[in-house]
PDB file of C-alpha atoms and ligand atoms in Angstrom:
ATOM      1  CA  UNK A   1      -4.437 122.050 -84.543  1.00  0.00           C
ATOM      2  CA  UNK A   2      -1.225 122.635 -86.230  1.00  0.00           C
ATOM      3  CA  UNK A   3      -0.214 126.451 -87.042  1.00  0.00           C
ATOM      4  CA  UNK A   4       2.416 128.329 -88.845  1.00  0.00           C
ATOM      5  CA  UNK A   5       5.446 129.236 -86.152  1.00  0.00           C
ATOM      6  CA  UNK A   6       9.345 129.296 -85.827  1.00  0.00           C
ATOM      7  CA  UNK A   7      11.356 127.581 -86.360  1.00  0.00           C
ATOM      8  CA  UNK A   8       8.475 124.844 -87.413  1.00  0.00           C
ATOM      9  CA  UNK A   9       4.834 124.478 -87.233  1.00  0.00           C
ATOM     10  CA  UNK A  10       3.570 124.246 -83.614  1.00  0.00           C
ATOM     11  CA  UNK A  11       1.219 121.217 -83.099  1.00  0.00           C
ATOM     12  CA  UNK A  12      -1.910 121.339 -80.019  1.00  0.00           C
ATOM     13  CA  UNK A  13      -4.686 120.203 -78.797  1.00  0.00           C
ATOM     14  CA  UNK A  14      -6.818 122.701 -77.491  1.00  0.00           C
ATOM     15  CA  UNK A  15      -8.377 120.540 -74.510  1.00  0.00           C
ATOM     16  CA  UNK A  16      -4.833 119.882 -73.739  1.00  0.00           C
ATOM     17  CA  UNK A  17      -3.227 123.065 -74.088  1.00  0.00           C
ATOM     18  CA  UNK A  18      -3.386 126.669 -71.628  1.00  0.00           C
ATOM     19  CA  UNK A  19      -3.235 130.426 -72.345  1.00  0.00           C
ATOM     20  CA  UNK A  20      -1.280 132.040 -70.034  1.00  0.00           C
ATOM     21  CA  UNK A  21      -0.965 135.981 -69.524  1.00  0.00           C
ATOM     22  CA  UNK A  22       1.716 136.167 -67.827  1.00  0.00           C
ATOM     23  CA  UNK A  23       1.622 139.847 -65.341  1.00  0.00           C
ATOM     24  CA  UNK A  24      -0.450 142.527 -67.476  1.00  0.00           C
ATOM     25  CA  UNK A  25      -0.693 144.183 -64.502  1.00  0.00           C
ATOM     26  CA  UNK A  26      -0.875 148.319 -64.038  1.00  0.00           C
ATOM     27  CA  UNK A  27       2.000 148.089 -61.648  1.00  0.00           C
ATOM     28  CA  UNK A  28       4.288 147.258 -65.423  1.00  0.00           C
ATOM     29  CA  UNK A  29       1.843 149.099 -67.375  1.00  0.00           C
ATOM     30  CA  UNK A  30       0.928 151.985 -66.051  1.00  0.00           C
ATOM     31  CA  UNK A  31       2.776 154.988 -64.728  1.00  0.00           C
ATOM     32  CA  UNK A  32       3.646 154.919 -60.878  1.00  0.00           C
ATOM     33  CA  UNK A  33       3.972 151.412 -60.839  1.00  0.00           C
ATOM     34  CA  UNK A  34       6.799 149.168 -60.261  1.00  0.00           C
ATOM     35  CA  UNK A  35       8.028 148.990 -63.869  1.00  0.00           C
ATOM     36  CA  UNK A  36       8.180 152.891 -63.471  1.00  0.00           C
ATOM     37  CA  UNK A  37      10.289 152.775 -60.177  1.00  0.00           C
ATOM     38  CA  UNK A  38      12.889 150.472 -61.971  1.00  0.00           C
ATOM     39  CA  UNK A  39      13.237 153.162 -64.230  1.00  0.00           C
ATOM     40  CA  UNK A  40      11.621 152.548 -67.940  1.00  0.00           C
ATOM     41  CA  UNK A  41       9.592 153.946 -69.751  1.00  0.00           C
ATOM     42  CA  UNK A  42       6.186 151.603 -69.396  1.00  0.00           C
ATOM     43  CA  UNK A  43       4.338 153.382 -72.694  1.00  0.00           C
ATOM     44  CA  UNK A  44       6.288 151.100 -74.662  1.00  0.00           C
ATOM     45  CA  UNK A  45       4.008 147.972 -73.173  1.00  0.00           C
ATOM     46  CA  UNK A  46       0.546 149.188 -73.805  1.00  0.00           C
ATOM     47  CA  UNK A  47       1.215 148.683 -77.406  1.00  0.00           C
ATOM     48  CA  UNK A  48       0.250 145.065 -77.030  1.00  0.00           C
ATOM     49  CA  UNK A  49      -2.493 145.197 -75.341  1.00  0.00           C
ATOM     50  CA  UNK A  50      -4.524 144.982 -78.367  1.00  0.00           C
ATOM     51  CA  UNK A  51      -3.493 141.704 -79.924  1.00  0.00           C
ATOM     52  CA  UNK A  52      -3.318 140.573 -76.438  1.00  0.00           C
ATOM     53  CA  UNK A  53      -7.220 141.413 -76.080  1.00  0.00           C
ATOM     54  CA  UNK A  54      -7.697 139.718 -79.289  1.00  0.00           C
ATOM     55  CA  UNK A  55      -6.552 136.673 -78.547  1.00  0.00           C
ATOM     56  CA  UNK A  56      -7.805 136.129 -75.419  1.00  0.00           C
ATOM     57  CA  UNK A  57     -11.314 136.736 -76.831  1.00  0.00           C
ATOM     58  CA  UNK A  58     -10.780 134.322 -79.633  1.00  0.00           C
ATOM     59  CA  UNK A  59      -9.531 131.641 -76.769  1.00  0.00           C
ATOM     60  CA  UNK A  60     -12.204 132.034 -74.759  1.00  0.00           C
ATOM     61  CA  UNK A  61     -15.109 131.795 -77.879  1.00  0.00           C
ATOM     62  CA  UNK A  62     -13.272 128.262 -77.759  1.00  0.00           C
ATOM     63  CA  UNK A  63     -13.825 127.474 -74.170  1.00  0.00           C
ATOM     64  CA  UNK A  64     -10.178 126.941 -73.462  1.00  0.00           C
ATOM     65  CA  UNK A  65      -8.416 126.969 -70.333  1.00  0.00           C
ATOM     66  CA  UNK A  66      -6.756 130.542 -69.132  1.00  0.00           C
ATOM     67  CA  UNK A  67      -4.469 131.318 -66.773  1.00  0.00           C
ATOM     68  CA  UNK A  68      -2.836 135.033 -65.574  1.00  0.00           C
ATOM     69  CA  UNK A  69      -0.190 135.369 -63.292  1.00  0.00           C
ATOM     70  CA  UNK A  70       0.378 138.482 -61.548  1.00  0.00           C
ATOM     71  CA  UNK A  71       3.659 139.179 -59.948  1.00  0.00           C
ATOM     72  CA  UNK A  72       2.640 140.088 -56.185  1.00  0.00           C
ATOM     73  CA  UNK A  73       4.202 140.008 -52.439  1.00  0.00           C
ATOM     74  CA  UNK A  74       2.848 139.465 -49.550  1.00  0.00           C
ATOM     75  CA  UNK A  75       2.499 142.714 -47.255  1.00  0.00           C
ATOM     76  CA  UNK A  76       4.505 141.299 -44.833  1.00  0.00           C
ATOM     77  CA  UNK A  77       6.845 140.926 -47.396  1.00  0.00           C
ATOM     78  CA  UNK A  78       8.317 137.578 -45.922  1.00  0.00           C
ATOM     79  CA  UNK A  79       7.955 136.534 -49.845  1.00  0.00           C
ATOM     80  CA  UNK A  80      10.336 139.111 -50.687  1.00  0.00           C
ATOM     81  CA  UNK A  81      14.371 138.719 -50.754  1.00  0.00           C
ATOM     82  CA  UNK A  82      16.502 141.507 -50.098  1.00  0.00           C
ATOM     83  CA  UNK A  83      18.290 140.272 -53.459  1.00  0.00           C
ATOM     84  CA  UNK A  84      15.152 141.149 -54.763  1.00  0.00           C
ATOM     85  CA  UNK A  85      14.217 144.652 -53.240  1.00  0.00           C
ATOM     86  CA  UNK A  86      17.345 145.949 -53.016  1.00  0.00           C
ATOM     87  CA  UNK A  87      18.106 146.085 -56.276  1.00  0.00           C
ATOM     88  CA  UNK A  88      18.726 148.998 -58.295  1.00  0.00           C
ATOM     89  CA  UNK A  89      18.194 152.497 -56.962  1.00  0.00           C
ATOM     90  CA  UNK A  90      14.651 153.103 -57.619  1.00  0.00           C
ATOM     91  CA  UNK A  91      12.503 155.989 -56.153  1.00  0.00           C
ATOM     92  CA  UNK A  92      10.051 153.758 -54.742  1.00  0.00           C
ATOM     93  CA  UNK A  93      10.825 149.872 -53.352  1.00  0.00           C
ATOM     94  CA  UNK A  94       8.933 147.198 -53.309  1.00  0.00           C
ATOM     95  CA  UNK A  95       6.528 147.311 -50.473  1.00  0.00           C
ATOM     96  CA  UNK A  96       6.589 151.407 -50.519  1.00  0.00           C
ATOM     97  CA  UNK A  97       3.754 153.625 -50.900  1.00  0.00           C
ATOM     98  CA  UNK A  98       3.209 154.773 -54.251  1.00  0.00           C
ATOM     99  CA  UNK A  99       0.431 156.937 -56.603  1.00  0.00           C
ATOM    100  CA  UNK A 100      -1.750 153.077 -57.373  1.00  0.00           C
ATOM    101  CA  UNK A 101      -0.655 151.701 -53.442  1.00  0.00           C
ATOM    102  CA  UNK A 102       2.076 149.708 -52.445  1.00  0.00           C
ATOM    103  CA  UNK A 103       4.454 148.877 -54.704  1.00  0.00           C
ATOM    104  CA  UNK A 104       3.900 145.297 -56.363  1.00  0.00           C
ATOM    105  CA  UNK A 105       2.206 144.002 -53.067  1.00  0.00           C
ATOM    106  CA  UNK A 106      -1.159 141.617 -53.671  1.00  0.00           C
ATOM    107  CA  UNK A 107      -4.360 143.281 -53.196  1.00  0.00           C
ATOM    108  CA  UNK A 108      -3.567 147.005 -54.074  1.00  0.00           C
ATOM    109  CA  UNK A 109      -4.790 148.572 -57.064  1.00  0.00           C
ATOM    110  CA  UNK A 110      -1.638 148.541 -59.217  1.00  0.00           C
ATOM    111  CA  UNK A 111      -1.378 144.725 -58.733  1.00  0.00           C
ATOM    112  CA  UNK A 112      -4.262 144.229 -60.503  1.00  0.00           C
ATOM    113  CA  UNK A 113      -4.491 142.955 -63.913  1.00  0.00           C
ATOM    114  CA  UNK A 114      -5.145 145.944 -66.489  1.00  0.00           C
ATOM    115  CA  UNK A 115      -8.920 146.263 -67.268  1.00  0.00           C
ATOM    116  CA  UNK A 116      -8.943 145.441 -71.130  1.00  0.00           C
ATOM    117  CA  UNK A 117      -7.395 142.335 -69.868  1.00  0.00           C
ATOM    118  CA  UNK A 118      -8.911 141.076 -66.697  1.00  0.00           C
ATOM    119  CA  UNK A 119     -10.015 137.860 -65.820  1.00  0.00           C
ATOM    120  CA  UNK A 120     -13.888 136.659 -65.426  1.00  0.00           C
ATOM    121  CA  UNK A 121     -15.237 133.852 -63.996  1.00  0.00           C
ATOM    122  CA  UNK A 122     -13.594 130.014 -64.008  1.00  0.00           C
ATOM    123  CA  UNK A 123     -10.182 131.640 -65.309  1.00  0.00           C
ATOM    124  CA  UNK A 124      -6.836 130.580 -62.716  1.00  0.00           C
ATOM    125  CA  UNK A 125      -5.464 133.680 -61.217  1.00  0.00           C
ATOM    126  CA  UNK A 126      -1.584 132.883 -59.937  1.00  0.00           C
ATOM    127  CA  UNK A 127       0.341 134.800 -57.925  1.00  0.00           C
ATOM    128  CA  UNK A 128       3.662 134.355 -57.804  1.00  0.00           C
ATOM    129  CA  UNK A 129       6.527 136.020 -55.439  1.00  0.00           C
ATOM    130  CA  UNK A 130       9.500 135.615 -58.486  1.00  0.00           C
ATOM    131  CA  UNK A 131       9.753 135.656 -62.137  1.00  0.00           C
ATOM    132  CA  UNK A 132       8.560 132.039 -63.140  1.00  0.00           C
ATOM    133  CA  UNK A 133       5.517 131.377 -63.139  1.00  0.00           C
ATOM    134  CA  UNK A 134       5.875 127.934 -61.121  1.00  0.00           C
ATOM    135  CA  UNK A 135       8.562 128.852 -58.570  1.00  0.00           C
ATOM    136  CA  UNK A 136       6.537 129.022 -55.547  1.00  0.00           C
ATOM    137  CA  UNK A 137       3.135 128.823 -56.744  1.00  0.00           C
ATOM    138  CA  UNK A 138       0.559 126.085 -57.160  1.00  0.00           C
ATOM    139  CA  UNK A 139       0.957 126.152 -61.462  1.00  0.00           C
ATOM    140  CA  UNK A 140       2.080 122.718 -61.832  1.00  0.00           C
ATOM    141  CA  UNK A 141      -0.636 121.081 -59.679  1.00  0.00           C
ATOM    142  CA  UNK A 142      -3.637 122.909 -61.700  1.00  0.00           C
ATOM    143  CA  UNK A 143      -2.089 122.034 -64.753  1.00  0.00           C
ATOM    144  CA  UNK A 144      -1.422 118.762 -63.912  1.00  0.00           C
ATOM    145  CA  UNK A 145      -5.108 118.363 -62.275  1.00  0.00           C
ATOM    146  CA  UNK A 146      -6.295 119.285 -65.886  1.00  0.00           C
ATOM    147  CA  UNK A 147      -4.170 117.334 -68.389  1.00  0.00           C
ATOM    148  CA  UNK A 148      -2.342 120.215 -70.012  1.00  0.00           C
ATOM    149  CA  UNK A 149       0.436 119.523 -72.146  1.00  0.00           C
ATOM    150  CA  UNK A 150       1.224 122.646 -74.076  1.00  0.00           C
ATOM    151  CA  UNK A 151       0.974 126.600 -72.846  1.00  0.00           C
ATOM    152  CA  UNK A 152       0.700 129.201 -75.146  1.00  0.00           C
ATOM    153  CA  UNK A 153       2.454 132.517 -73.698  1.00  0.00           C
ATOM    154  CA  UNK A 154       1.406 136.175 -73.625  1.00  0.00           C
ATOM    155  CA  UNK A 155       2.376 138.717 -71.216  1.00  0.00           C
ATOM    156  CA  UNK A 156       5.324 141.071 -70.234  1.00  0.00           C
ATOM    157  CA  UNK A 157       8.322 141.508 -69.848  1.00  0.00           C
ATOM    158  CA  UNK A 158       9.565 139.623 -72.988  1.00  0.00           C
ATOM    159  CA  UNK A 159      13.055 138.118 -71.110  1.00  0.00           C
ATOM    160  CA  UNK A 160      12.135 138.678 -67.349  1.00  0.00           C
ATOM    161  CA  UNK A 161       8.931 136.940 -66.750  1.00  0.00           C
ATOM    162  CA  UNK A 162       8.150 135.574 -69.942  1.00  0.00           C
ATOM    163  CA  UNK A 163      11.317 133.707 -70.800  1.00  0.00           C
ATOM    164  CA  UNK A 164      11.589 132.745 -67.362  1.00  0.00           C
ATOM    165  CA  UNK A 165       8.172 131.185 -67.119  1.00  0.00           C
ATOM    166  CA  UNK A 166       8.521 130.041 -70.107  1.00  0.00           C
ATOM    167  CA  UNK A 167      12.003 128.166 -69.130  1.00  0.00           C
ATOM    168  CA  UNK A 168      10.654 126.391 -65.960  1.00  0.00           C
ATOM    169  CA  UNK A 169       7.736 125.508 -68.069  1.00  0.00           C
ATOM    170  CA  UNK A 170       9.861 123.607 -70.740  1.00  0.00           C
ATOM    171  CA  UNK A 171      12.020 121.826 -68.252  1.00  0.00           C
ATOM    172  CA  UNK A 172       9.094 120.238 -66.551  1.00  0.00           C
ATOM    173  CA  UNK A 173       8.055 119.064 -70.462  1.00  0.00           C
ATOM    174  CA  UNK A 174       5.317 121.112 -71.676  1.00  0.00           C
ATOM    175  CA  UNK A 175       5.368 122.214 -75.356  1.00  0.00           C
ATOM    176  CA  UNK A 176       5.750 126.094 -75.107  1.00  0.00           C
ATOM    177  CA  UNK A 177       4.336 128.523 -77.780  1.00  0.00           C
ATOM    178  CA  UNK A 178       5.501 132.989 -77.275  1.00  0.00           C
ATOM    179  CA  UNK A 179       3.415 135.007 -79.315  1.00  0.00           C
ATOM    180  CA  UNK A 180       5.533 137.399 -80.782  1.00  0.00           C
ATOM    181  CA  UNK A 181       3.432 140.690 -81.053  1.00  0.00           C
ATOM    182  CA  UNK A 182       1.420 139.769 -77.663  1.00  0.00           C
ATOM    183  CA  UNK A 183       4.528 140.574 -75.334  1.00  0.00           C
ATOM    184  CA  UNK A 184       6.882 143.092 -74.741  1.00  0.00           C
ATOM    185  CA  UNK A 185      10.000 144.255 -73.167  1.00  0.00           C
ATOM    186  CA  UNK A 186      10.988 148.102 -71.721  1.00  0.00           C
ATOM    187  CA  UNK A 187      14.339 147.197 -73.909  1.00  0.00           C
ATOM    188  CA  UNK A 188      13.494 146.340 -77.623  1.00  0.00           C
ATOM    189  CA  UNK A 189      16.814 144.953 -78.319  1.00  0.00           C
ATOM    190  CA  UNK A 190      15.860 142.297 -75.141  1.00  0.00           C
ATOM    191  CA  UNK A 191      12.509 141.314 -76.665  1.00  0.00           C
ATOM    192  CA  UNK A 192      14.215 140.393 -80.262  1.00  0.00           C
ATOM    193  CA  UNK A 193      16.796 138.752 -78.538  1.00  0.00           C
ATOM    194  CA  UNK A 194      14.349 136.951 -75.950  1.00  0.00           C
ATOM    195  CA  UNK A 195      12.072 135.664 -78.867  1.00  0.00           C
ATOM    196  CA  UNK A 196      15.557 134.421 -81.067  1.00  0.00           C
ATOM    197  CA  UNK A 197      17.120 132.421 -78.222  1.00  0.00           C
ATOM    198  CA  UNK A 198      13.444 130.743 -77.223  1.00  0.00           C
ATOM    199  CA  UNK A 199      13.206 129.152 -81.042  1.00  0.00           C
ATOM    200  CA  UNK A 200      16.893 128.817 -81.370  1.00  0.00           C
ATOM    201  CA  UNK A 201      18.489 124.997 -81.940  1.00  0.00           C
ATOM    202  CA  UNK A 202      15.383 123.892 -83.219  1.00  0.00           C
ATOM    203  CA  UNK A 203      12.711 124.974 -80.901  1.00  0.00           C
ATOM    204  CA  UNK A 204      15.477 124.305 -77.837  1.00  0.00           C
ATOM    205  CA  UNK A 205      13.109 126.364 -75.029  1.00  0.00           C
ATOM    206  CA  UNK A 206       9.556 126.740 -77.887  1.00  0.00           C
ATOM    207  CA  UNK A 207       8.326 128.350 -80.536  1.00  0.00           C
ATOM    208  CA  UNK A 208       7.037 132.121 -81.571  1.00  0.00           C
ATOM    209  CA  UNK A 209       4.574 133.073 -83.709  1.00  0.00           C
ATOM    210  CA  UNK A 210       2.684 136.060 -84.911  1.00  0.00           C
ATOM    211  CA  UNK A 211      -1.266 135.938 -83.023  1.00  0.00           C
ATOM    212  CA  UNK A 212      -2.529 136.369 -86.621  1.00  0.00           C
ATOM    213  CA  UNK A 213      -1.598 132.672 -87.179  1.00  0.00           C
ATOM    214  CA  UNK A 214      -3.165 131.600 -83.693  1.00  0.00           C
ATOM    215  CA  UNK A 215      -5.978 133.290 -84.619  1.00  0.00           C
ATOM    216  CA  UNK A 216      -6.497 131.943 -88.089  1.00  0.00           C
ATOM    217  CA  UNK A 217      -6.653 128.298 -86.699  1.00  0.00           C
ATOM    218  CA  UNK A 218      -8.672 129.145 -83.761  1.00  0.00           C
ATOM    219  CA  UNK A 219     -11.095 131.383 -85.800  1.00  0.00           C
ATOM    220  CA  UNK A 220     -10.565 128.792 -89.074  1.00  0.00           C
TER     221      UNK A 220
HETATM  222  N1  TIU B 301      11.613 144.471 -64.818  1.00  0.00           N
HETATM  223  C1  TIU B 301      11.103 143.679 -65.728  1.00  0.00           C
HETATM  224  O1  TIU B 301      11.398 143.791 -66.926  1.00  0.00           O
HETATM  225  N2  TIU B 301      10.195 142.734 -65.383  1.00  0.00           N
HETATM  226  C2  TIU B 301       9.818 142.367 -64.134  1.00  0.00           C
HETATM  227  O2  TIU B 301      10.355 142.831 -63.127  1.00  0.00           O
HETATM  228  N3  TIU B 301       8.785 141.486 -64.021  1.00  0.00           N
HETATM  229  C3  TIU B 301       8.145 140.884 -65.117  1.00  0.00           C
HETATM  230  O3  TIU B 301       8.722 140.715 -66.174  1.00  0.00           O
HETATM  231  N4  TIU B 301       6.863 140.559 -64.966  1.00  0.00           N
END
């Protein structure tokens, strides 16, 4: 398949190639969550959630492969730096108690993926104690196990997790695809920049597209 992208058409195979969501979880989404306690404003988010949706429907009419992440700590928190909790001076720290349970700690209900969004049977679930979506977790290996060459990224936020992911991913030579109105950022000005320096110097980290051209092939 071969669809209309920046800086260039993006070329796949679909038996080669992974959708990833990358943490469209409540605790970014929704209020009282961990994107709350850093501060922002997490209404601005749940305006992708519809082309999100989309496309993940359309992927999996196709049968292709999907994988979420979800950014999660263990209770214990031993997966946890202190130059990661410490940061900032939220309300509520990672680990604390808050309105959907602890904050961005595996297993409590703001950890979870949002409902429109949530993954059904034979889809990977990762979750992963940092920002990439390989440092630390077992990515690579079901990738690898399955012959995928190319990921095509959804997911928040636009220049945290995204670009990270989406960094690791190219360095260990996987073609990377962002699609541009399936993520987000808290801080517009980020997500433009995010999505410019991804497709800058021809393609140097991937490409970006709108979902309506994903779609088209996928659907075509
Ligand atoms: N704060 C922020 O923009 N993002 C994160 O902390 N994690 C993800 O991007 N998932």
């Amino acid at each position: 398949m071969q669809i209309i992208a920046n800086p260039f058409p993006f070329e796949f195979q679909l038996d080669r190639t992974a959708l990833v969501i990358i943490d469209m979880q409540r605790d970014f989404i929704e209020p009282g969550g961990f994107g709350e306690t850093l501060g922002n404003d997490v209404s601005l988010l749940q305006a992708i959630v519809p082309a999100t949706q989309a496309v993940l429907q359309a992927w999996r009419r196709r049968g292709g492969l999907v994988i979420h992440t979800r950014e999660a700590h263990r209770p214990d928190l031993a997966d946890c730096p202190p130059a990661k909790r410490n940061r900032g001076t939220p309300a509520l720290r990672i680990g604390d108690e808050g309105p959907m349970g602890r904050i961005l700690i595996a297993g409590e209900p703001g950890n979870q993926i949002i409902e429109a969004l949530a993954p059904i049977e034979g889809e990977i679930v990762i979750d992963k104690p940092g920002k990439g979506a390989f440092y630390a977790t077992g990515l690579q290996s079901e990738l690898r196990g399955r012959g995928i060459r190319s990921l095509v990224f959804m997911g928040v936020t636009t220049e945290v997790c995204v670009q990270t992911s989406m960094r690791e991913a190219n360095d260990r030579g996987y073609d990377c695809l962002l699609l541009e109105d399936c993520t987000e950022s808290y801080f517009p000005a980020f997500k433009a920049a995010a999505l410019e320096m991804i497709r800058a110097q021809g393609a140097i980290v991937g490409w970006t597209a709108p979902s309506a051209s994903l779609l088209a092939a996928l659907e075509g």
